[in-house]
Coordinates of C-alpha atoms and ligand atoms in Angstrom, one line a residue:
M221 CA -5.7 10.5 22.0
G222 CA -3.4 9.7 19.2
S223 CA 0.2 9.3 20.1
A224 CA 2.6 8.6 23.1
A225 CA 4.2 11.8 22.1
R226 CA 1.2 13.6 23.6
L227 CA 1.1 11.1 26.6
T228 CA 4.5 12.5 27.9
E229 CA 3.1 16.0 27.5
L230 CA 0.2 15.4 29.9
P231 CA 0.0 17.0 33.3
A232 CA -0.1 13.6 35.1
W233 CA 2.9 12.5 33.3
R234 CA 5.1 15.4 34.5
A235 CA 3.9 15.0 37.9
L236 CA 4.8 11.4 37.7
T237 CA 8.3 12.4 36.3
E238 CA 8.7 14.5 39.6
L239 CA 7.6 11.7 41.9
R240 CA 9.9 9.4 40.4
G241 CA 12.6 11.7 41.3
G242 CA 11.7 11.9 44.6
F243 CA 11.0 8.2 44.8
E244 CA 15.0 7.3 44.9
G245 CA 15.7 5.5 48.3
R246 CA 12.1 5.4 49.4
T247 CA 12.1 1.3 49.6
L248 CA 9.3 -0.7 50.1
R249 CA 10.6 -1.4 53.4
A250 CA 10.2 2.2 54.2
L251 CA 6.8 2.5 52.6
F252 CA 5.3 -0.4 54.9
A253 CA 6.9 1.1 57.7
E254 CA 5.3 4.9 57.0
D255 CA 2.1 3.2 56.0
P256 CA 1.5 -0.2 57.9
G257 CA -2.0 -0.4 56.5
R258 CA -1.0 -0.3 52.8
G259 CA -1.3 -4.1 52.6
E260 CA -4.9 -3.8 53.1
R261 CA -5.3 -0.2 51.0
F262 CA -3.4 -1.5 47.9
A263 CA -5.7 -4.3 47.3
V264 CA -8.6 -4.9 45.4
E265 CA -11.3 -8.1 45.0
V266 CA -13.2 -8.3 42.0
L267 CA -15.1 -11.4 40.9
G268 CA -13.1 -13.5 43.0
L269 CA -10.0 -12.3 41.9
H270 CA -7.8 -10.9 44.6
L271 CA -5.1 -8.5 43.4
D272 CA -2.7 -7.2 46.1
Y273 CA -0.6 -4.6 44.4
A274 CA 0.7 -3.1 48.0
K275 CA 4.4 -4.4 47.2
N276 CA 5.0 -2.0 44.3
R277 CA 7.2 1.2 44.3
I278 CA 4.2 3.4 44.5
D279 CA 2.3 5.7 47.3
A280 CA -1.0 7.0 47.3
E281 CA 0.0 9.9 45.2
V282 CA 1.6 8.0 42.4
L283 CA -1.3 6.0 42.3
A284 CA -3.6 8.8 41.9
R285 CA -1.1 10.4 39.3
L286 CA -1.4 7.1 37.3
L287 CA -5.1 7.0 37.5
E288 CA -5.1 10.4 36.3
L289 CA -2.9 9.8 33.5
A290 CA -5.5 7.2 32.5
E291 CA -8.2 9.9 32.4
Q292 CA -6.0 12.5 30.7
S293 CA -5.0 10.0 28.0
G294 CA -8.6 9.8 26.9
L295 CA -8.7 5.9 28.0
R296 CA -12.4 6.0 28.7
G297 CA -12.8 6.7 25.1
Q298 CA -10.8 4.4 23.7
I299 CA -12.7 1.6 25.7
D300 CA -15.9 3.0 24.4
R301 CA -14.6 2.8 21.0
F302 CA -13.2 -0.6 21.4
F303 CA -16.6 -1.8 22.9
G304 CA -18.2 -0.2 20.0
G305 CA -16.8 -2.4 17.5
E306 CA -14.8 0.5 15.7
A307 CA -11.8 -0.3 13.5
V308 CA -9.3 0.1 16.4
N309 CA -7.1 -1.9 14.3
T310 CA -6.3 1.2 12.0
S311 CA -3.6 -0.4 10.0
E312 CA -5.9 -3.2 8.6
G313 CA -9.1 -1.3 9.1
R314 CA -10.5 -4.0 11.5
A315 CA -12.3 -4.0 14.9
A316 CA -11.0 -6.3 17.7
L317 CA -14.2 -7.3 19.3
H318 CA -13.0 -10.5 20.8
M319 CA -15.5 -9.4 23.9
A320 CA -18.8 -10.5 21.7
L321 CA -17.4 -14.1 21.3
R322 CA -18.1 -14.8 25.2
A323 CA -21.1 -12.5 25.5
P324 CA -24.4 -14.2 26.2
R325 CA -27.2 -14.1 23.8
G326 CA -29.1 -10.7 23.6
A327 CA -25.8 -8.8 24.2
A328 CA -25.3 -5.8 21.7
F329 CA -22.1 -6.1 19.9
A330 CA -21.9 -4.7 16.4
V331 CA -19.0 -4.2 13.9
G332 CA -19.6 -1.7 11.2
G333 CA -23.3 -1.3 12.6
R334 CA -23.8 -5.0 11.7
D335 CA -24.8 -7.3 14.8
V336 CA -22.3 -10.1 15.3
M337 CA -24.1 -11.8 18.1
E338 CA -26.2 -14.2 15.9
D339 CA -23.1 -15.4 14.0
V340 CA -21.1 -15.7 17.5
H341 CA -24.0 -18.0 18.9
R342 CA -24.6 -20.1 15.6
V343 CA -20.7 -21.1 15.6
L344 CA -20.8 -21.8 19.5
A345 CA -24.0 -24.1 18.6
Q346 CA -22.1 -25.7 15.8
M347 CA -19.3 -26.3 18.2
T348 CA -21.4 -27.7 20.9
G349 CA -23.2 -29.8 18.4
F350 CA -20.0 -31.4 17.2
S351 CA -18.3 -31.8 20.4
E352 CA -21.4 -33.8 21.9
Q353 CA -21.5 -35.8 19.0
L354 CA -17.6 -36.6 19.1
R355 CA -17.5 -37.0 23.2
S356 CA -20.4 -39.4 22.9
G357 CA -18.8 -41.7 20.2
A358 CA -22.0 -40.7 17.7
W359 CA -19.3 -39.2 15.6
R360 CA -17.1 -42.0 14.1
G361 CA -14.0 -42.1 12.2
H362 CA -13.8 -43.4 8.6
T363 CA -13.6 -47.2 9.6
G364 CA -16.5 -46.7 12.0
Q365 CA -14.3 -46.5 15.5
P366 CA -14.9 -43.4 17.7
I367 CA -12.4 -40.8 18.1
R368 CA -10.2 -40.9 21.1
H369 CA -7.5 -38.5 20.2
V370 CA -7.6 -35.0 18.9
V371 CA -4.4 -33.2 17.3
N372 CA -4.8 -29.6 17.1
L373 CA -2.6 -28.3 14.1
G374 CA -2.1 -24.5 14.5
I375 CA 0.6 -22.1 15.6
G376 CA 0.7 -18.8 17.3
G377 CA -2.8 -17.5 18.3
S378 CA -4.0 -20.9 16.7
D379 CA -2.0 -22.8 19.1
L380 CA -0.9 -21.0 22.2
G381 CA -4.6 -20.2 23.8
P382 CA -6.1 -23.6 23.5
R383 CA -2.8 -25.4 24.4
M384 CA -2.5 -23.3 27.6
A385 CA -6.0 -23.6 28.5
C386 CA -6.3 -27.6 27.9
R387 CA -3.2 -27.6 30.3
A388 CA -4.7 -25.4 32.7
L389 CA -8.0 -27.1 32.8
R390 CA -6.7 -30.6 32.7
S391 CA -8.5 -31.8 36.0
F392 CA -11.9 -30.9 33.9
A393 CA -11.0 -32.9 31.0
D394 CA -13.2 -35.9 30.3
G395 CA -13.2 -36.1 26.4
P396 CA -10.4 -37.3 24.0
Q397 CA -7.1 -36.9 24.6
V398 CA -5.8 -33.5 23.0
A399 CA -2.2 -32.9 21.7
F400 CA -1.0 -29.7 19.9
V401 CA 1.5 -29.5 17.1
A402 CA 2.6 -26.0 16.2
N403 CA 6.3 -26.3 14.9
V404 CA 7.2 -26.9 11.3
D405 CA 10.0 -28.9 12.8
G406 CA 8.9 -32.6 11.8
A407 CA 9.9 -33.7 15.3
D408 CA 6.7 -31.9 16.5
L409 CA 4.3 -33.9 14.5
A410 CA 6.0 -36.9 15.1
A411 CA 6.2 -37.2 18.5
A412 CA 2.4 -36.2 18.9
L413 CA 1.5 -39.0 16.3
D414 CA 3.6 -41.5 18.1
G415 CA 1.5 -44.3 19.1
L416 CA -1.7 -42.9 17.9
D417 CA -4.3 -44.9 15.7
P418 CA -5.2 -42.8 12.6
A419 CA -8.7 -44.7 12.8
E420 CA -9.3 -43.1 16.1
T421 CA -7.5 -39.8 15.5
L422 CA -9.3 -36.3 14.5
F423 CA -7.2 -33.5 13.1
V424 CA -8.4 -29.6 14.0
V425 CA -6.6 -27.7 11.8
C426 CA -6.9 -24.1 13.3
S427 CA -5.7 -21.1 11.1
K428 CA -7.2 -17.7 10.7
T429 CA -5.8 -17.3 7.3
F430 CA -5.2 -20.9 6.4
T431 CA -2.1 -19.7 4.6
T432 CA 0.3 -20.0 7.4
L433 CA 3.4 -22.3 6.3
E434 CA 3.9 -24.3 9.5
T435 CA 0.1 -25.2 9.8
L436 CA -0.3 -26.2 6.3
R437 CA 2.8 -28.2 6.3
N438 CA 1.6 -30.2 9.2
A439 CA -1.7 -30.6 8.0
R440 CA -0.5 -31.9 4.6
S441 CA 1.9 -34.4 6.5
A442 CA -1.1 -35.3 9.0
R443 CA -3.5 -36.0 5.9
A444 CA -0.6 -38.3 4.3
W445 CA -0.3 -40.1 7.6
C446 CA -4.1 -40.4 7.9
L447 CA -4.4 -41.6 4.4
S448 CA -1.5 -44.0 4.0
A449 CA -3.2 -45.9 6.8
L450 CA -7.1 -45.6 6.1
G451 CA -6.3 -45.5 2.3
D452 CA -9.1 -43.7 0.8
E453 CA -9.5 -39.8 0.4
A454 CA -13.1 -39.9 1.5
A455 CA -11.4 -40.4 5.2
V456 CA -10.5 -36.9 5.1
A457 CA -14.1 -35.9 5.9
R458 CA -14.3 -38.0 9.0
H459 CA -10.7 -37.2 10.4
F460 CA -10.2 -33.4 9.4
V461 CA -12.1 -30.2 10.5
A462 CA -10.9 -26.6 10.3
V463 CA -11.3 -23.7 12.2
S464 CA -10.5 -20.4 10.0
T465 CA -11.9 -17.1 8.6
N466 CA -11.1 -18.3 5.1
A467 CA -13.5 -20.8 3.8
A468 CA -12.0 -20.8 0.1
E469 CA -8.4 -22.0 1.3
V470 CA -10.1 -24.7 3.7
A471 CA -12.2 -26.0 0.6
G472 CA -9.1 -25.8 -1.4
F473 CA -7.2 -28.0 1.1
G474 CA -10.0 -30.6 0.7
I475 CA -11.9 -30.1 4.0
D476 CA -15.6 -30.2 3.6
P477 CA -16.9 -26.7 4.3
A478 CA -19.5 -28.4 6.4
N479 CA -16.7 -29.2 8.9
M480 CA -15.4 -25.8 9.1
F481 CA -16.0 -23.6 12.1
E482 CA -16.0 -20.1 11.4
F483 CA -14.8 -17.1 12.9
W484 CA -14.2 -13.6 11.7
D485 CA -11.5 -11.0 10.6
W486 CA -12.5 -8.8 14.1
V487 CA -10.8 -11.5 15.9
G488 CA -7.3 -11.2 16.3
G489 CA -5.2 -14.4 16.4
R490 CA -3.8 -13.9 19.9
Y491 CA -7.2 -12.7 21.0
S492 CA -9.1 -16.0 19.6
L493 CA -9.3 -18.3 22.4
S494 CA -12.7 -17.7 22.9
S495 CA -13.6 -18.2 19.3
A496 CA -13.8 -21.5 17.4
I497 CA -10.0 -21.7 17.9
G498 CA -11.3 -23.2 21.5
L499 CA -12.7 -26.1 19.8
S500 CA -10.2 -28.5 20.8
L501 CA -10.6 -27.3 24.4
M502 CA -14.4 -27.8 24.1
L503 CA -13.8 -31.4 22.9
A504 CA -11.5 -31.9 26.1
I505 CA -13.8 -30.3 28.7
G506 CA -17.2 -30.2 27.2
P507 CA -19.5 -27.5 26.1
E508 CA -20.6 -26.7 29.7
R509 CA -17.2 -26.2 31.2
H510 CA -16.3 -24.2 28.2
R511 CA -19.3 -22.0 28.5
E512 CA -18.2 -21.4 32.3
M513 CA -14.8 -20.2 30.9
L514 CA -16.4 -17.8 28.4
D515 CA -18.7 -16.5 31.2
G516 CA -15.7 -16.0 33.1
M517 CA -14.2 -13.8 30.2
H518 CA -17.5 -11.9 29.8
A519 CA -17.6 -11.1 33.6
V520 CA -14.3 -9.4 33.4
D521 CA -15.0 -7.8 30.0
E522 CA -18.2 -6.1 31.9
H523 CA -15.9 -5.1 34.9
F524 CA -13.3 -3.6 32.5
R525 CA -15.8 -1.6 30.6
S526 CA -17.7 -0.5 33.7
A527 CA -15.6 0.1 36.8
S528 CA -14.1 3.2 37.8
F529 CA -10.3 3.0 36.9
G530 CA -9.4 2.7 40.9
E531 CA -11.2 -0.2 41.2
N532 CA -10.5 -1.6 37.6
L533 CA -8.2 -4.9 37.6
P534 CA -6.9 -4.5 34.1
V535 CA -6.3 -0.7 34.6
L536 CA -4.5 -1.0 37.7
L537 CA -2.2 -3.8 36.3
A538 CA -1.5 -1.8 33.2
L539 CA -0.7 1.5 34.9
L540 CA 1.8 -0.6 37.2
G541 CA 3.5 -2.1 34.5
L542 CA 3.5 1.4 32.5
W543 CA 5.3 2.7 35.8
Y544 CA 8.0 0.5 35.7
A545 CA 8.7 0.3 32.0
D546 CA 8.6 3.9 31.5
F547 CA 9.7 5.5 34.8
W548 CA 12.1 3.0 36.1
A549 CA 13.3 1.4 32.8
A550 CA 12.4 -2.2 33.7
E551 CA 13.1 -4.2 30.5
T552 CA 11.3 -7.5 31.4
H553 CA 8.2 -8.7 33.2
A554 CA 7.9 -12.0 35.1
V555 CA 4.9 -13.9 35.3
L556 CA 5.2 -16.7 37.8
P557 CA 2.2 -19.0 38.4
Y558 CA 2.1 -21.1 41.6
A559 CA 0.3 -23.7 39.8
Q560 CA 1.7 -26.2 37.6
D561 CA -1.5 -26.4 35.1
L562 CA -0.5 -22.9 34.5
E563 CA 2.7 -24.0 32.8
R564 CA 1.9 -22.6 29.2
F565 CA 0.2 -19.4 30.8
P566 CA 3.7 -17.4 30.4
A567 CA 4.1 -18.4 26.9
Y568 CA 0.6 -17.5 26.2
L569 CA 1.0 -13.9 27.6
Q570 CA 4.2 -13.5 25.7
Q571 CA 2.1 -13.4 22.2
L572 CA -0.6 -11.7 23.8
D573 CA 1.7 -8.9 25.1
M574 CA 4.6 -8.7 22.9
E575 CA 2.9 -9.3 19.7
S576 CA 0.2 -6.6 20.7
N577 CA 2.5 -3.9 22.1
G578 CA 5.8 -4.8 21.0
K579 CA 5.9 -1.7 18.8
S580 CA 7.7 1.6 18.3
V581 CA 5.7 3.7 16.1
D582 CA 2.2 5.0 17.3
R583 CA -1.3 4.3 15.2
D584 CA -0.4 7.6 13.1
G585 CA 3.2 6.1 12.1
A586 CA 5.0 8.5 14.6
P587 CA 7.9 7.2 16.7
V588 CA 6.6 6.4 20.3
D589 CA 9.2 8.3 22.7
V590 CA 8.8 6.0 25.7
P591 CA 9.7 2.4 25.9
T592 CA 6.6 0.1 25.2
A593 CA 6.0 -3.6 26.1
P594 CA 8.3 -5.3 28.2
V595 CA 9.7 -8.7 27.6
V596 CA 7.2 -11.1 29.1
W597 CA 8.6 -14.2 30.7
G598 CA 8.1 -16.7 33.3
E599 CA 7.8 -20.3 34.5
P600 CA 5.9 -21.8 37.2
G601 CA 6.9 -21.7 40.9
T602 CA 8.4 -23.1 42.9
N603 CA 10.5 -24.6 39.8
G604 CA 11.5 -21.1 39.0
Q605 CA 13.1 -20.6 42.5
H606 CA 15.7 -23.1 41.8
A607 CA 16.6 -21.8 38.5
F608 CA 16.4 -18.2 37.8
F609 CA 15.0 -16.6 41.4
Q610 CA 18.6 -16.0 42.1
L611 CA 18.6 -13.0 39.8
L612 CA 15.2 -11.9 40.8
H613 CA 16.6 -11.2 44.3
Q614 CA 20.3 -10.3 43.7
G615 CA 20.8 -9.6 40.1
S616 CA 21.3 -6.1 38.7
R617 CA 18.2 -5.8 36.9
L618 CA 14.7 -4.6 37.9
V619 CA 12.1 -7.3 37.3
P620 CA 8.5 -6.7 38.3
C621 CA 6.7 -9.7 38.9
D622 CA 3.3 -10.9 38.8
F623 CA 2.6 -14.2 41.0
I624 CA -0.5 -16.0 40.5
G625 CA -1.8 -18.7 43.2
F626 CA -5.0 -20.5 44.2
A627 CA -6.3 -21.2 47.5
R628 CA -7.4 -24.6 46.6
S629 CA -5.7 -27.4 44.6
N630 CA -7.2 -29.5 41.9
D631 CA -4.8 -32.1 43.0
E632 CA -5.0 -32.1 47.0
C633 CA -2.3 -34.3 48.0
E634 CA -1.0 -34.3 51.6
D635 CA 0.3 -30.7 52.4
H636 CA 1.7 -30.0 49.2
H637 CA -0.5 -27.2 48.3
D638 CA 0.1 -25.3 51.6
W639 CA 3.9 -25.7 50.8
L640 CA 3.5 -24.5 47.3
M641 CA 1.8 -21.3 48.6
A642 CA 3.9 -20.8 51.5
N643 CA 6.8 -20.5 48.8
C644 CA 4.8 -18.2 46.9
F645 CA 4.2 -15.7 49.6
A646 CA 7.6 -16.2 51.1
Q647 CA 9.1 -14.9 47.6
T648 CA 7.0 -11.8 47.5
E649 CA 7.9 -11.1 51.0
A650 CA 11.9 -11.7 50.2
L651 CA 11.7 -9.6 47.1
A652 CA 10.1 -6.8 48.8
F653 CA 12.0 -6.5 52.1
G654 CA 15.2 -8.4 51.5
K655 CA 17.7 -8.9 54.5
T656 CA 20.2 -5.9 55.5
E657 CA 23.7 -6.8 56.3
D658 CA 23.0 -6.0 59.9
E659 CA 20.3 -8.6 59.9
A660 CA 22.4 -11.1 58.3
R661 CA 25.5 -10.5 60.8
A662 CA 22.8 -10.9 63.6
E663 CA 22.3 -14.4 62.0
G664 CA 25.7 -15.4 62.5
V665 CA 26.9 -14.6 58.8
P666 CA 30.6 -14.3 58.8
P667 CA 31.8 -11.0 57.7
S668 CA 33.3 -12.2 54.4
Q669 CA 30.0 -13.5 53.4
L670 CA 27.8 -10.5 54.2
P671 CA 28.0 -8.8 50.8
H672 CA 26.8 -12.4 49.3
R673 CA 24.1 -12.9 51.9
R674 CA 22.4 -9.6 51.9
F675 CA 19.6 -9.4 50.0
P676 CA 18.6 -5.7 48.7
G677 CA 14.8 -6.0 48.3
N678 CA 12.8 -3.5 47.2
R679 CA 12.0 -5.6 44.3
P680 CA 8.2 -5.1 43.4
S681 CA 5.6 -7.7 42.9
N682 CA 1.8 -8.2 42.3
T683 CA -0.1 -11.0 43.7
L684 CA -3.1 -12.5 42.3
L685 CA -4.9 -14.8 44.1
A686 CA -8.1 -16.8 43.4
E687 CA -9.8 -19.6 45.3
R688 CA -9.4 -22.3 42.6
L689 CA -8.2 -22.8 39.0
D690 CA -11.2 -23.8 37.3
P691 CA -12.6 -22.7 33.7
A692 CA -14.3 -19.4 35.0
T693 CA -11.2 -18.6 36.7
L694 CA -9.2 -19.2 33.7
G695 CA -11.5 -17.2 31.6
K696 CA -11.2 -14.3 34.0
L697 CA -7.3 -14.4 34.1
V698 CA -7.2 -14.5 30.3
A699 CA -9.5 -11.3 29.8
L700 CA -7.5 -9.6 32.8
Y701 CA -4.3 -9.9 30.8
E702 CA -6.1 -9.1 27.5
H703 CA -7.4 -5.8 28.6
K704 CA -4.3 -4.8 30.4
V705 CA -2.5 -5.1 27.3
F706 CA -5.3 -3.1 25.6
V707 CA -5.1 -0.4 28.2
Q708 CA -1.2 -0.1 27.8
G709 CA -1.4 -0.1 24.0
A710 CA -4.2 2.7 24.6
L711 CA -1.7 4.8 26.6
W712 CA 1.2 4.4 24.4
G713 CA -1.0 5.4 21.4
L714 CA 0.0 1.6 19.9
N715 CA -2.4 -0.3 17.4
S716 CA -2.3 -3.5 19.6
F717 CA -4.2 -5.4 16.9
D718 CA -1.7 -5.7 13.9
Q719 CA 1.7 -7.7 13.8
W720 CA 3.5 -6.4 11.1
G721 CA 6.7 -7.1 12.5
V722 CA 6.4 -10.8 11.8
E723 CA 6.2 -10.4 7.9
L724 CA 9.8 -9.7 7.1
G725 CA 11.2 -13.0 8.2
K726 CA 8.2 -14.9 6.8
A727 CA 9.1 -13.5 3.3
L728 CA 12.8 -14.1 3.5
A729 CA 12.0 -17.7 4.4
T730 CA 9.8 -18.1 1.3
R731 CA 12.9 -17.1 -0.5
I732 CA 15.4 -19.1 1.3
G733 CA 13.4 -22.2 1.4
P734 CA 13.9 -22.9 -2.3
E735 CA 17.4 -22.2 -2.5
L736 CA 18.0 -24.7 0.3
R737 CA 16.2 -27.4 -1.4
A738 CA 17.5 -26.7 -4.8
A739 CA 19.2 -29.7 -6.6
D740 CA 21.9 -27.6 -7.8
E741 CA 24.3 -25.3 -6.2
Q742 CA 22.8 -21.9 -6.2
A743 CA 24.2 -18.4 -6.9
L744 CA 23.2 -16.8 -3.5
D745 CA 22.5 -13.5 -3.3
H746 CA 22.2 -12.7 0.4
D747 CA 24.9 -11.0 3.0
S748 CA 27.9 -13.1 3.2
S749 CA 27.0 -14.5 6.6
T750 CA 23.7 -16.0 5.5
N751 CA 25.2 -17.2 2.2
N752 CA 27.8 -19.1 4.2
L753 CA 25.5 -20.5 6.7
M754 CA 23.5 -21.6 3.7
R755 CA 26.3 -23.3 1.7
R756 CA 27.2 -24.9 5.0
Y757 CA 23.7 -26.4 5.6
R758 CA 23.6 -27.6 2.1
R759 CA 26.7 -29.4 2.4
W760 CA 26.1 -30.9 5.6
R761 CA 22.6 -31.8 4.5
S762 CA 23.5 -33.5 1.3
G763 CA 26.7 -35.4 2.9
Ligands
F6P147 O1 3.0 -15.1 12.4 C1 2.2 -14.4 13.2 C2 0.7 -15.0 13.3 O2 0.2 -14.2 12.1 C3 0.0 -14.6 14.6 O3 -0.5 -13.3 14.8 C4 -1.3 -15.6 14.5 O4 -1.7 -16.0 15.6 C5 -0.2 -16.9 13.8 O5 0.7 -16.2 13.0 C6 -1.1 -17.8 13.1 O6 -1.9 -17.1 12.0 P1 -3.0 -18.1 11.5 O7 -3.9 -18.5 12.4 O8 -3.4 -17.2 10.2 O9 -2.6 -19.5 10.9

C-alpha cells in the first residue's frame, strides 16, 4: 500500500462514500432509537480500557466497511513491517521501533537485523541505578548537598512526554521536585529557577540531536547560573546529565559521557517518552512505577500487534477519526480529559498526531488526495465546559471528541469525583442527543428563545474509561494514541516519522537572529512585511 491515491480506489472506500451519502439525516437519536442495544455493541474493553464508541455516526455496516478498508489497505502488513524494525521512516531511512523500549528482556526486536534489546535494557539499568542514587541522596551535588530539584531542559518530544507524564502521575511522585523548561523565552528558565538553590539542583538536558537551539541556549544559561553560584567548572559533572543520541555534541557541551543516557535514531522524538527521555519522570516516581508505565505501554503494543481489527482499540479509534476527517470534513479533533492531572495530555497528543500526520504528500512524494491529520486540541473537563463547549454544542462546526475519564480519583475529596464524571457523561449525552425545539417548548422556553435554546445534537464522541489514572494506565493511553496515529498514517500512505515541515522556519530564524542582534543598521533582504517588523523590533529594543 503505497499511497492515499490508491486508498480512495479501494472497494471499501467506494462503499463508504455511498454509505456517507445515505447517512445524511440519520442522527444519533435515530440510530439509538433503531438499535437500543448499540451502547453495548459499540463498546470494547481491553486491558482495563473501556472504549464506548456508540455515540458515533456509524452503524454496523459503516463499521464493517471501515474495517474492510483497513484490511484492503494492507494495514496488517504495515504493522508487521513496523514491528519488524523495517525502515518505515523512509525519507530518513530509519526504523521507528519505540515498542522495543518498553518490551521485557528476552523480547525480540531488531533494527536492520541487529537485536536492540540488550542496548535498551542496558540504558534502563543505567537510568535505574542513577535514579536510585539520586533519590536516596547518595548522588550529591558539588558542595555535598543532596539533589532536591531536577530541571528538565528540552523541547518538543524531549519535553512534552515527560512533562505530561510527571503532571499525570503527580500522586505517585516521591522523589525530587521536577520542573520543565522548553521555551527559548528567558521567562521560562527564569520562572523555573526562581527560588532554587544551585547546590541542590540537577539539570537533565534532553535532546535527541543535541543541536536544538532552544535546549542548547537554555542549557548554556543554566550552566552559567550554576557556575556563578558554585564557582567551579567541575560542578558541571555533578549538576548536569544529558539524554541524547549524539555523544559527540554532549561531550562538546562539557557533559561527561559517563553522565549521558543514550537512545537511538530509531526512536522518534515524539515517540521517545519510553526511552531515556523519561529520565526526569523516573527520578520523580521511581524506577518501579516507571516500569509499570512501560509495562502498560507494552501490553497495548502486544494488543495492537495481535488483536483482530474489530477488537483493536488503536485501529478502531483511527478508523473513526478517518471517517470524520475524510467523509465528514471534520477539521479538528478535541481531546477532553476529565482528569485535571491529564492537563498536558492534549498538548502531548498535538505533537504526536500533528507532527506525525500533518502532511500532504505520501511516502512516494505524491500528493494525498484526502484530508489527513486534524487539528488536535483540548483542555480538561469540566473547565472547558465553561469556555469552549458552547461551540461544541451549538457551533457551526463538527468537532468529534474523545472524552477520557476514570472511575476512581487519586485525590478523593467528598463527592467531587462523582460530579466530575457526572459532567463527563452528561456532556457526551448532550452532544449526541441535543434538545429539540419541541422539548424546549415543553419546558416552558418562550418562543423567542427557542432558536437559541435548542441543541442540534448528533455530535459524535468516544469515551475512554479506566479504573484509575496510574502509571500502567497512563502507559496504555500513550501507546493507544501512538498506534492510532500509526494506523491513520498507514492508511493515508504517509511517513508518520519524519517532520521536514519544521525545518524552514528554523533555517530562517538562524538567518534573522544575527540580523536582529547586529550592532549596526542592517540592509535587510526579506519581504517588506518582515523587513518592517524587524526594523520596528530593533528600534524599540534599542530604545
Ligand atoms: O522541531 C521539531 C523537533 O525536531 C521535534 O521533532 C523534536 O521532538 C524536537 O524538535 C526536539 O528535538 P531534539 O530532541 O533533537 O532537541
